[in-house]
Amino acid sequence: MTKKFERLDSFGWLINVLASQATKELDHELKPYNLTAALWPTMMCLWEQEGITQRDIAAKAKVENSTTTRTLDKLEKLGMVERKPDPNSRRSYHIYLTEKGRAMKPDLEQIPLQVNKRLLSHLSVEEQQILLPLLAKMVEKI
């Protein structure tokens, strides 16, 4: 007998609902800084390591290279990042934070921690310690 499809048994649907809620909350918290959840992964990558290429950022953030191009364009217009030509390649640029981008880190890095805490608050510490490594394992394989 074939099992009936149940929405609450759908991994994709559940993850999508959680991701949408996380994005909505993160967007709300980042709005005073003129940032969005879509810009967030690039900022995190650059806080971890400056001077990497757009391709490196796309790979680390797990997004398409074209998405990273648009993200960098927006961050550049906001005065948060700058592109510097790669001396070894006419087509490649290294991405650096500006002083403004670096200065925002202490305020901004607390925001996702607060959003995560709210979203995970319905789980016990033990449940969180099971869930997060499993999700990280799945993301690592993508």
mmCIF file of N, CA and C in Angstrom:
data_model
loop_
_atom_site.group_PDB
_atom_site.id
_atom_site.type_symbol
_atom_site.label_atom_id
_atom_site.label_comp_id
_atom_site.label_asym_id
_atom_site.label_seq_id
_atom_site.Cartn_x
_atom_site.Cartn_y
_atom_site.Cartn_z
ATOM 1 N N MET A 1 0.838 -1.185 0.000
ATOM 2 C CA MET A 1 0.000 0.000 0.000
ATOM 3 C C MET A 1 0.887 1.253 0.000
ATOM 4 N N THR A 2 0.570 2.195 -0.864
ATOM 5 C CA THR A 2 1.333 3.421 -0.980
ATOM 6 C C THR A 2 0.916 4.389 0.124
ATOM 7 N N LYS A 3 1.907 4.986 0.730
ATOM 8 C CA LYS A 3 1.636 5.965 1.783
ATOM 9 C C LYS A 3 1.065 7.237 1.164
ATOM 10 N N LYS A 4 0.065 7.786 1.793
ATOM 11 C CA LYS A 4 -0.554 9.030 1.339
ATOM 12 C C LYS A 4 0.393 10.207 1.631
ATOM 13 N N PHE A 5 0.481 11.122 0.683
ATOM 14 C CA PHE A 5 1.325 12.309 0.870
ATOM 15 C C PHE A 5 0.695 13.215 1.917
ATOM 16 N N GLU A 6 1.470 13.574 2.902
ATOM 17 C CA GLU A 6 1.034 14.493 3.951
ATOM 18 C C GLU A 6 1.965 15.694 3.962
ATOM 19 N N ARG A 7 1.395 16.868 3.944
ATOM 20 C CA ARG A 7 2.178 18.105 3.937
ATOM 21 C C ARG A 7 3.159 18.144 5.104
ATOM 22 N N LEU A 8 2.721 17.761 6.296
ATOM 23 C CA LEU A 8 3.592 17.832 7.470
ATOM 24 C C LEU A 8 4.681 16.760 7.478
ATOM 25 N N ASP A 9 4.634 15.852 6.504
ATOM 26 C CA ASP A 9 5.705 14.870 6.336
ATOM 27 C C ASP A 9 6.669 15.281 5.222
ATOM 28 N N SER A 10 6.415 16.413 4.604
ATOM 29 C CA SER A 10 7.228 16.860 3.478
ATOM 30 C C SER A 10 8.414 17.688 3.965
ATOM 31 N N PHE A 11 9.606 17.127 3.815
ATOM 32 C CA PHE A 11 10.824 17.837 4.200
ATOM 33 C C PHE A 11 10.917 19.177 3.477
ATOM 34 N N GLY A 12 10.679 19.168 2.174
ATOM 35 C CA GLY A 12 10.786 20.387 1.373
ATOM 36 C C GLY A 12 9.840 21.472 1.840
ATOM 37 N N TRP A 13 8.607 21.093 2.100
ATOM 38 C CA TRP A 13 7.623 22.083 2.553
ATOM 39 C C TRP A 13 8.018 22.644 3.919
ATOM 40 N N LEU A 14 8.406 21.765 4.845
ATOM 41 C CA LEU A 14 8.783 22.202 6.193
ATOM 42 C C LEU A 14 9.982 23.151 6.150
ATOM 43 N N ILE A 15 10.999 22.777 5.395
ATOM 44 C CA ILE A 15 12.195 23.626 5.282
ATOM 45 C C ILE A 15 11.843 24.957 4.638
ATOM 46 N N ASN A 16 10.985 24.926 3.626
ATOM 47 C CA ASN A 16 10.583 26.153 2.953
ATOM 48 C C ASN A 16 9.851 27.097 3.902
ATOM 49 N N VAL A 17 8.955 26.569 4.714
ATOM 50 C CA VAL A 17 8.235 27.397 5.685
ATOM 51 C C VAL A 17 9.208 28.026 6.672
ATOM 52 N N LEU A 18 10.140 27.227 7.180
ATOM 53 C CA LEU A 18 11.128 27.757 8.133
ATOM 54 C C LEU A 18 12.040 28.788 7.476
ATOM 55 N N ALA A 19 12.482 28.510 6.255
ATOM 56 C CA ALA A 19 13.354 29.447 5.547
ATOM 57 C C ALA A 19 12.620 30.758 5.274
ATOM 58 N N SER A 20 11.364 30.673 4.899
ATOM 59 C CA SER A 20 10.576 31.889 4.641
ATOM 60 C C SER A 20 10.424 32.723 5.903
ATOM 61 N N GLN A 21 10.163 32.061 7.012
ATOM 62 C CA GLN A 21 10.027 32.784 8.275
ATOM 63 C C GLN A 21 11.351 33.409 8.688
ATOM 64 N N ALA A 22 12.435 32.659 8.547
ATOM 65 C CA ALA A 22 13.761 33.186 8.891
ATOM 66 C C ALA A 22 14.083 34.398 8.024
ATOM 67 N N THR A 23 13.780 34.311 6.726
ATOM 68 C CA THR A 23 14.043 35.424 5.809
ATOM 69 C C THR A 23 13.220 36.639 6.185
ATOM 70 N N LYS A 24 11.959 36.427 6.510
ATOM 71 C CA LYS A 24 11.079 37.535 6.884
ATOM 72 C C LYS A 24 11.601 38.237 8.144
ATOM 73 N N GLU A 25 11.991 37.453 9.130
ATOM 74 C CA GLU A 25 12.502 38.039 10.377
ATOM 75 C C GLU A 25 13.847 38.734 10.159
ATOM 76 N N LEU A 26 14.714 38.103 9.386
ATOM 77 C CA LEU A 26 16.027 38.701 9.124
ATOM 78 C C LEU A 26 15.880 39.991 8.324
ATOM 79 N N ASP A 27 15.017 39.983 7.309
ATOM 80 C CA ASP A 27 14.756 41.209 6.542
ATOM 81 C C ASP A 27 14.279 42.337 7.451
ATOM 82 N N HIS A 28 13.374 42.007 8.358
ATOM 83 C CA HIS A 28 12.831 43.022 9.274
ATOM 84 C C HIS A 28 13.938 43.621 10.156
ATOM 85 N N GLU A 29 14.805 42.777 10.665
ATOM 86 C CA GLU A 29 15.876 43.231 11.558
ATOM 87 C C GLU A 29 16.975 43.990 10.812
ATOM 88 N N LEU A 30 17.202 43.636 9.545
ATOM 89 C CA LEU A 30 18.268 44.277 8.761
ATOM 90 C C LEU A 30 17.826 45.569 8.080
ATOM 91 N N LYS A 31 16.531 45.779 7.994
ATOM 92 C CA LYS A 31 16.001 46.947 7.275
ATOM 93 C C LYS A 31 16.596 48.274 7.753
ATOM 94 N N PRO A 32 16.746 48.505 9.059
ATOM 95 C CA PRO A 32 17.346 49.787 9.488
ATOM 96 C C PRO A 32 18.766 50.020 8.959
ATOM 97 N N TYR A 33 19.429 48.960 8.519
ATOM 98 C CA TYR A 33 20.792 49.065 8.006
ATOM 99 C C TYR A 33 20.819 49.075 6.472
ATOM 100 N N ASN A 34 19.638 49.145 5.856
ATOM 101 C CA ASN A 34 19.489 49.101 4.389
ATOM 102 C C ASN A 34 19.980 47.789 3.786
ATOM 103 N N LEU A 35 19.904 46.726 4.564
ATOM 104 C CA LEU A 35 20.312 45.408 4.095
ATOM 105 C C LEU A 35 19.106 44.472 4.065
ATOM 106 N N THR A 36 19.290 43.346 3.372
ATOM 107 C CA THR A 36 18.258 42.315 3.320
ATOM 108 C C THR A 36 18.900 40.958 3.583
ATOM 109 N N ALA A 37 18.053 39.971 3.797
ATOM 110 C CA ALA A 37 18.543 38.605 4.003
ATOM 111 C C ALA A 37 19.305 38.113 2.778
ATOM 112 N N ALA A 38 18.930 38.576 1.597
ATOM 113 C CA ALA A 38 19.606 38.153 0.369
ATOM 114 C C ALA A 38 21.059 38.640 0.328
ATOM 115 N N LEU A 39 21.338 39.764 0.965
ATOM 116 C CA LEU A 39 22.700 40.309 0.984
ATOM 117 C C LEU A 39 23.557 39.703 2.095
ATOM 118 N N TRP A 40 22.894 39.101 3.054
ATOM 119 C CA TRP A 40 23.551 38.624 4.269
ATOM 120 C C TRP A 40 24.651 37.592 4.026
ATOM 121 N N PRO A 41 24.429 36.538 3.223
ATOM 122 C CA PRO A 41 25.494 35.535 3.055
ATOM 123 C C PRO A 41 26.806 36.118 2.520
ATOM 124 N N THR A 42 26.719 37.094 1.639
ATOM 125 C CA THR A 42 27.934 37.706 1.093
ATOM 126 C C THR A 42 28.680 38.475 2.172
ATOM 127 N N MET A 43 27.948 39.198 2.992
ATOM 128 C CA MET A 43 28.602 39.923 4.091
ATOM 129 C C MET A 43 29.298 38.943 5.035
ATOM 130 N N MET A 44 28.621 37.842 5.349
ATOM 131 C CA MET A 44 29.228 36.847 6.239
ATOM 132 C C MET A 44 30.509 36.277 5.634
ATOM 133 N N CYS A 45 30.468 35.967 4.345
ATOM 134 C CA CYS A 45 31.661 35.437 3.676
ATOM 135 C C CYS A 45 32.822 36.412 3.755
ATOM 136 N N LEU A 46 32.530 37.693 3.544
ATOM 137 C CA LEU A 46 33.599 38.697 3.564
ATOM 138 C C LEU A 46 34.096 38.981 4.969
ATOM 139 N N TRP A 47 33.245 38.854 5.967
ATOM 140 C CA TRP A 47 33.728 38.993 7.346
ATOM 141 C C TRP A 47 34.644 37.827 7.713
ATOM 142 N N GLU A 48 34.393 36.675 7.100
ATOM 143 C CA GLU A 48 35.255 35.520 7.345
ATOM 144 C C GLU A 48 36.592 35.675 6.616
ATOM 145 N N GLN A 49 36.531 36.195 5.374
ATOM 146 C CA GLN A 49 37.753 36.306 4.575
ATOM 147 C C GLN A 49 37.566 37.347 3.478
ATOM 148 N N GLU A 50 38.333 38.404 3.551
ATOM 149 C CA GLU A 50 38.305 39.430 2.507
ATOM 150 C C GLU A 50 39.281 39.071 1.400
ATOM 151 N N GLY A 51 39.084 39.704 0.256
ATOM 152 C CA GLY A 51 40.004 39.527 -0.851
ATOM 153 C C GLY A 51 39.727 38.294 -1.685
ATOM 154 N N ILE A 52 38.620 37.627 -1.410
ATOM 155 C CA ILE A 52 38.271 36.456 -2.210
ATOM 156 C C ILE A 52 37.537 36.906 -3.471
ATOM 157 N N THR A 53 37.423 36.015 -4.412
ATOM 158 C CA THR A 53 36.772 36.362 -5.670
ATOM 159 C C THR A 53 35.264 36.181 -5.566
ATOM 160 N N GLN A 54 34.594 36.733 -6.544
ATOM 161 C CA GLN A 54 33.145 36.584 -6.630
ATOM 162 C C GLN A 54 32.783 35.097 -6.708
ATOM 163 N N ARG A 55 33.538 34.355 -7.465
ATOM 164 C CA ARG A 55 33.290 32.907 -7.595
ATOM 165 C C ARG A 55 33.432 32.210 -6.249
ATOM 166 N N ASP A 56 34.436 32.611 -5.460
ATOM 167 C CA ASP A 56 34.624 32.029 -4.125
ATOM 168 C C ASP A 56 33.433 32.340 -3.227
ATOM 169 N N ILE A 57 32.948 33.571 -3.302
ATOM 170 C CA ILE A 57 31.787 33.962 -2.494
ATOM 171 C C ILE A 57 30.575 33.132 -2.890
ATOM 172 N N ALA A 58 30.338 32.986 -4.184
ATOM 173 C CA ALA A 58 29.196 32.202 -4.659
ATOM 174 C C ALA A 58 29.274 30.764 -4.142
ATOM 175 N N ALA A 59 30.467 30.176 -4.196
ATOM 176 C CA ALA A 59 30.636 28.799 -3.732
ATOM 177 C C ALA A 59 30.403 28.686 -2.222
ATOM 178 N N LYS A 60 30.962 29.618 -1.457
ATOM 179 C CA LYS A 60 30.789 29.581 0.002
ATOM 180 C C LYS A 60 29.348 29.837 0.418
ATOM 181 N N ALA A 61 28.683 30.755 -0.274
ATOM 182 C CA ALA A 61 27.309 31.128 0.072
ATOM 183 C C ALA A 61 26.288 30.170 -0.536
ATOM 184 N N LYS A 62 26.755 29.286 -1.408
ATOM 185 C CA LYS A 62 25.882 28.301 -2.060
ATOM 186 C C LYS A 62 24.820 28.973 -2.917
ATOM 187 N N VAL A 63 25.247 29.975 -3.702
ATOM 188 C CA VAL A 63 24.341 30.673 -4.621
ATOM 189 C C VAL A 63 24.989 30.734 -6.006
ATOM 190 N N GLU A 64 24.189 31.061 -6.991
ATOM 191 C CA GLU A 64 24.689 31.178 -8.358
ATOM 192 C C GLU A 64 25.630 32.379 -8.483
ATOM 193 N N ASN A 65 26.571 32.295 -9.388
ATOM 194 C CA ASN A 65 27.518 33.383 -9.617
ATOM 195 C C ASN A 65 26.795 34.664 -10.046
ATOM 196 N N SER A 66 25.737 34.519 -10.854
ATOM 197 C CA SER A 66 24.989 35.698 -11.296
ATOM 198 C C SER A 66 24.279 36.380 -10.126
ATOM 199 N N THR A 67 23.834 35.586 -9.169
ATOM 200 C CA THR A 67 23.209 36.154 -7.969
ATOM 201 C C THR A 67 24.235 36.946 -7.180
ATOM 202 N N THR A 68 25.439 36.411 -7.094
ATOM 203 C CA THR A 68 26.511 37.096 -6.372
ATOM 204 C C THR A 68 26.866 38.406 -7.061
ATOM 205 N N THR A 69 26.826 38.430 -8.380
ATOM 206 C CA THR A 69 27.102 39.672 -9.116
ATOM 207 C C THR A 69 26.112 40.756 -8.704
ATOM 208 N N ARG A 70 24.833 40.428 -8.713
ATOM 209 C CA ARG A 70 23.802 41.411 -8.334
ATOM 210 C C ARG A 70 23.946 41.825 -6.871
ATOM 211 N N THR A 71 24.262 40.865 -6.019
ATOM 212 C CA THR A 71 24.444 41.160 -4.598
ATOM 213 C C THR A 71 25.612 42.128 -4.403
ATOM 214 N N LEU A 72 26.721 41.869 -5.077
ATOM 215 C CA LEU A 72 27.891 42.747 -4.954
ATOM 216 C C LEU A 72 27.600 44.133 -5.514
ATOM 217 N N ASP A 73 26.828 44.194 -6.597
ATOM 218 C CA ASP A 73 26.430 45.501 -7.140
ATOM 219 C C ASP A 73 25.676 46.302 -6.082
ATOM 220 N N LYS A 74 24.743 45.667 -5.407
ATOM 221 C CA LYS A 74 23.941 46.347 -4.372
ATOM 222 C C LYS A 74 24.820 46.772 -3.197
ATOM 223 N N LEU A 75 25.676 45.864 -2.741
ATOM 224 C CA LEU A 75 26.547 46.188 -1.610
ATOM 225 C C LEU A 75 27.541 47.288 -1.962
ATOM 226 N N GLU A 76 27.987 47.305 -3.201
ATOM 227 C CA GLU A 76 28.894 48.356 -3.660
ATOM 228 C C GLU A 76 28.166 49.709 -3.651
ATOM 229 N N LYS A 77 26.925 49.744 -4.125
ATOM 230 C CA LYS A 77 26.139 50.983 -4.117
ATOM 231 C C LYS A 77 25.883 51.476 -2.705
ATOM 232 N N LEU A 78 25.777 50.544 -1.758
ATOM 233 C CA LEU A 78 25.586 50.918 -0.354
ATOM 234 C C LEU A 78 26.898 51.337 0.313
ATOM 235 N N GLY A 79 28.005 51.217 -0.410
ATOM 236 C CA GLY A 79 29.300 51.613 0.142
ATOM 237 C C GLY A 79 29.876 50.611 1.119
ATOM 238 N N MET A 80 29.466 49.352 1.006
ATOM 239 C CA MET A 80 29.916 48.343 1.967
ATOM 240 C C MET A 80 31.043 47.458 1.448
ATOM 241 N N VAL A 81 31.150 47.344 0.111
ATOM 242 C CA VAL A 81 32.219 46.530 -0.473
ATOM 243 C C VAL A 81 32.842 47.268 -1.641
ATOM 244 N N GLU A 82 34.023 46.802 -2.020
ATOM 245 C CA GLU A 82 34.670 47.325 -3.217
ATOM 246 C C GLU A 82 35.340 46.172 -3.952
ATOM 247 N N ARG A 83 35.354 46.309 -5.271
ATOM 248 C CA ARG A 83 36.013 45.318 -6.132
ATOM 249 C C ARG A 83 37.384 45.860 -6.526
ATOM 250 N N LYS A 84 38.379 45.003 -6.436
ATOM 251 C CA LYS A 84 39.725 45.382 -6.876
ATOM 252 C C LYS A 84 40.175 44.370 -7.928
ATOM 253 N N PRO A 85 40.730 44.868 -9.046
ATOM 254 C CA PRO A 85 41.134 43.957 -10.122
ATOM 255 C C PRO A 85 42.155 42.930 -9.651
ATOM 256 N N ASP A 86 42.026 41.735 -10.190
ATOM 257 C CA ASP A 86 42.990 40.667 -9.941
ATOM 258 C C ASP A 86 44.183 40.918 -10.853
ATOM 259 N N PRO A 87 45.374 41.084 -10.315
ATOM 260 C CA PRO A 87 46.534 41.368 -11.158
ATOM 261 C C PRO A 87 46.875 40.226 -12.117
ATOM 262 N N ASN A 88 46.353 39.028 -11.838
ATOM 263 C CA ASN A 88 46.663 37.864 -12.674
ATOM 264 C C ASN A 88 45.576 37.527 -13.684
ATOM 265 N N SER A 89 44.453 38.277 -13.629
ATOM 266 C CA SER A 89 43.351 37.978 -14.545
ATOM 267 C C SER A 89 42.578 39.253 -14.845
ATOM 268 N N ARG A 90 42.395 39.526 -16.123
ATOM 269 C CA ARG A 90 41.661 40.740 -16.495
ATOM 270 C C ARG A 90 40.173 40.613 -16.213
ATOM 271 N N ARG A 91 39.673 39.398 -16.051
ATOM 272 C CA ARG A 91 38.241 39.178 -15.878
ATOM 273 C C ARG A 91 37.830 38.987 -14.422
ATOM 274 N N SER A 92 38.774 38.908 -13.541
ATOM 275 C CA SER A 92 38.468 38.573 -12.149
ATOM 276 C C SER A 92 38.735 39.757 -11.223
ATOM 277 N N TYR A 93 37.947 39.825 -10.172
ATOM 278 C CA TYR A 93 38.107 40.862 -9.153
ATOM 279 C C TYR A 93 38.162 40.214 -7.778
ATOM 280 N N HIS A 94 38.870 40.867 -6.896
ATOM 281 C CA HIS A 94 38.885 40.461 -5.493
ATOM 282 C C HIS A 94 37.959 41.425 -4.754
ATOM 283 N N ILE A 95 37.213 40.885 -3.813
ATOM 284 C CA ILE A 95 36.193 41.658 -3.120
ATOM 285 C C ILE A 95 36.663 41.961 -1.700
ATOM 286 N N TYR A 96 36.537 43.230 -1.333
ATOM 287 C CA TYR A 96 36.949 43.691 -0.011
ATOM 288 C C TYR A 96 35.817 44.493 0.626
ATOM 289 N N LEU A 97 35.743 44.427 1.923
ATOM 290 C CA LEU A 97 34.829 45.293 2.667
ATOM 291 C C LEU A 97 35.417 46.694 2.712
ATOM 292 N N THR A 98 34.561 47.681 2.720
ATOM 293 C CA THR A 98 35.000 49.052 2.968
ATOM 294 C C THR A 98 35.043 49.245 4.478
ATOM 295 N N GLU A 99 35.518 50.385 4.899
ATOM 296 C CA GLU A 99 35.498 50.688 6.340
ATOM 297 C C GLU A 99 34.071 50.599 6.881
ATOM 298 N N LYS A 100 33.115 51.123 6.111
ATOM 299 C CA LYS A 100 31.701 51.062 6.511
ATOM 300 C C LYS A 100 31.252 49.609 6.680
ATOM 301 N N GLY A 101 31.613 48.746 5.736
ATOM 302 C CA GLY A 101 31.247 47.330 5.813
ATOM 303 C C GLY A 101 31.862 46.631 7.011
ATOM 304 N N ARG A 102 33.117 46.948 7.301
ATOM 305 C CA ARG A 102 33.779 46.361 8.473
ATOM 306 C C ARG A 102 33.179 46.872 9.775
ATOM 307 N N ALA A 103 32.878 48.163 9.807
ATOM 308 C CA ALA A 103 32.371 48.788 11.040
ATOM 309 C C ALA A 103 31.002 48.263 11.439
ATOM 310 N N MET A 104 30.241 47.739 10.492
ATOM 311 C CA MET A 104 28.890 47.266 10.793
ATOM 312 C C MET A 104 28.858 45.873 11.416
ATOM 313 N N LYS A 105 29.962 45.156 11.346
ATOM 314 C CA LYS A 105 29.981 43.772 11.817
ATOM 315 C C LYS A 105 29.511 43.605 13.262
ATOM 316 N N PRO A 106 30.006 44.358 14.224
ATOM 317 C CA PRO A 106 29.581 44.119 15.610
ATOM 318 C C PRO A 106 28.059 44.241 15.809
ATOM 319 N N ASP A 107 27.438 45.197 15.149
ATOM 320 C CA ASP A 107 25.990 45.349 15.272
ATOM 321 C C ASP A 107 25.250 44.255 14.515
ATOM 322 N N LEU A 108 25.706 43.983 13.311
ATOM 323 C CA LEU A 108 24.976 43.076 12.436
ATOM 324 C C LEU A 108 25.109 41.606 12.809
ATOM 325 N N GLU A 109 26.251 41.187 13.305
ATOM 326 C CA GLU A 109 26.428 39.760 13.547
ATOM 327 C C GLU A 109 25.541 39.230 14.669
ATOM 328 N N GLN A 110 25.005 40.116 15.483
ATOM 329 C CA GLN A 110 24.089 39.682 16.546
ATOM 330 C C GLN A 110 22.688 39.393 16.016
ATOM 331 N N ILE A 111 22.336 40.001 14.904
ATOM 332 C CA ILE A 111 20.973 39.883 14.372
ATOM 333 C C ILE A 111 20.605 38.444 14.024
ATOM 334 N N PRO A 112 21.396 37.725 13.220
ATOM 335 C CA PRO A 112 20.990 36.344 12.911
ATOM 336 C C PRO A 112 21.013 35.437 14.142
ATOM 337 N N LEU A 113 21.873 35.746 15.091
ATOM 338 C CA LEU A 113 21.886 34.954 16.327
ATOM 339 C C LEU A 113 20.547 35.090 17.049
ATOM 340 N N GLN A 114 20.016 36.304 17.087
ATOM 341 C CA GLN A 114 18.714 36.526 17.728
ATOM 342 C C GLN A 114 17.585 35.857 16.951
ATOM 343 N N VAL A 115 17.615 35.959 15.621
ATOM 344 C CA VAL A 115 16.594 35.313 14.787
ATOM 345 C C VAL A 115 16.660 33.800 14.973
ATOM 346 N N ASN A 116 17.862 33.239 14.918
ATOM 347 C CA ASN A 116 18.017 31.796 15.117
ATOM 348 C C ASN A 116 17.500 31.368 16.487
ATOM 349 N N LYS A 117 17.812 32.143 17.491
ATOM 350 C CA LYS A 117 17.369 31.816 18.847
ATOM 351 C C LYS A 117 15.845 31.772 18.920
ATOM 352 N N ARG A 118 15.197 32.755 18.287
ATOM 353 C CA ARG A 118 13.723 32.760 18.284
ATOM 354 C C ARG A 118 13.170 31.550 17.546
ATOM 355 N N LEU A 119 13.738 31.259 16.378
ATOM 356 C CA LEU A 119 13.228 30.139 15.582
ATOM 357 C C LEU A 119 13.462 28.794 16.257
ATOM 358 N N LEU A 120 14.563 28.668 16.934
ATOM 359 C CA LEU A 120 14.900 27.402 17.587
ATOM 360 C C LEU A 120 14.328 27.280 19.001
ATOM 361 N N SER A 121 13.693 28.315 19.492
ATOM 362 C CA SER A 121 13.222 28.337 20.881
ATOM 363 C C SER A 121 12.173 27.268 21.185
ATOM 364 N N HIS A 122 11.564 26.716 20.170
ATOM 365 C CA HIS A 122 10.548 25.679 20.383
ATOM 366 C C HIS A 122 11.166 24.295 20.544
ATOM 367 N N LEU A 123 12.474 24.216 20.365
ATOM 368 C CA LEU A 123 13.188 22.959 20.520
ATOM 369 C C LEU A 123 14.033 23.000 21.788
ATOM 370 N N SER A 124 14.199 21.853 22.405
ATOM 371 C CA SER A 124 15.087 21.773 23.564
ATOM 372 C C SER A 124 16.535 21.912 23.077
ATOM 373 N N VAL A 125 17.427 22.149 24.001
ATOM 374 C CA VAL A 125 18.856 22.244 23.661
ATOM 375 C C VAL A 125 19.309 20.936 23.016
ATOM 376 N N GLU A 126 18.852 19.819 23.551
ATOM 377 C CA GLU A 126 19.220 18.515 22.999
ATOM 378 C C GLU A 126 18.712 18.371 21.565
ATOM 379 N N GLU A 127 17.493 18.785 21.303
ATOM 380 C CA GLU A 127 16.949 18.715 19.951
ATOM 381 C C GLU A 127 17.736 19.606 18.989
ATOM 382 N N GLN A 128 18.115 20.783 19.449
ATOM 383 C CA GLN A 128 18.917 21.682 18.627
ATOM 384 C C GLN A 128 20.269 21.052 18.306
ATOM 385 N N GLN A 129 20.849 20.366 19.285
ATOM 386 C CA GLN A 129 22.156 19.736 19.088
ATOM 387 C C GLN A 129 22.085 18.561 18.116
ATOM 388 N N ILE A 130 20.905 18.038 17.901
ATOM 389 C CA ILE A 130 20.710 16.980 16.901
ATOM 390 C C ILE A 130 20.409 17.609 15.542
ATOM 391 N N LEU A 131 19.503 18.570 15.520
ATOM 392 C CA LEU A 131 19.029 19.155 14.263
ATOM 393 C C LEU A 131 20.120 19.909 13.498
ATOM 394 N N LEU A 132 20.813 20.811 14.161
ATOM 395 C CA LEU A 132 21.767 21.680 13.465
ATOM 396 C C LEU A 132 22.896 20.916 12.775
ATOM 397 N N PRO A 133 23.533 19.945 13.427
ATOM 398 C CA PRO A 133 24.569 19.187 12.709
ATOM 399 C C PRO A 133 24.010 18.387 11.521
ATOM 400 N N LEU A 134 22.789 17.891 11.636
ATOM 401 C CA LEU A 134 22.190 17.158 10.521
ATOM 402 C C LEU A 134 21.953 18.088 9.332
ATOM 403 N N LEU A 135 21.425 19.281 9.588
ATOM 404 C CA LEU A 135 21.221 20.241 8.515
ATOM 405 C C LEU A 135 22.554 20.683 7.908
ATOM 406 N N ALA A 136 23.550 20.904 8.752
ATOM 407 C CA ALA A 136 24.878 21.301 8.256
ATOM 408 C C ALA A 136 25.462 20.198 7.369
ATOM 409 N N LYS A 137 25.261 18.948 7.747
ATOM 410 C CA LYS A 137 25.736 17.822 6.943
ATOM 411 C C LYS A 137 25.063 17.825 5.568
ATOM 412 N N MET A 138 23.770 18.101 5.542
ATOM 413 C CA MET A 138 23.047 18.136 4.283
ATOM 414 C C MET A 138 23.535 19.287 3.398
ATOM 415 N N VAL A 139 23.732 20.455 3.990
ATOM 416 C CA VAL A 139 24.193 21.615 3.225
ATOM 417 C C VAL A 139 25.603 21.370 2.689
ATOM 418 N N GLU A 140 26.439 20.730 3.484
ATOM 419 C CA GLU A 140 27.815 20.451 3.064
ATOM 420 C C GLU A 140 27.852 19.594 1.797
ATOM 421 N N LYS A 141 26.860 18.749 1.610
ATOM 422 C CA LYS A 141 26.839 17.836 0.458
ATOM 423 C C LYS A 141 26.238 18.470 -0.794
ATOM 424 N N ILE A 142 25.732 19.678 -0.686
ATOM 425 C CA ILE A 142 25.128 20.355 -1.841
ATOM 426 C C ILE A 142 26.222 20.995 -2.687
#
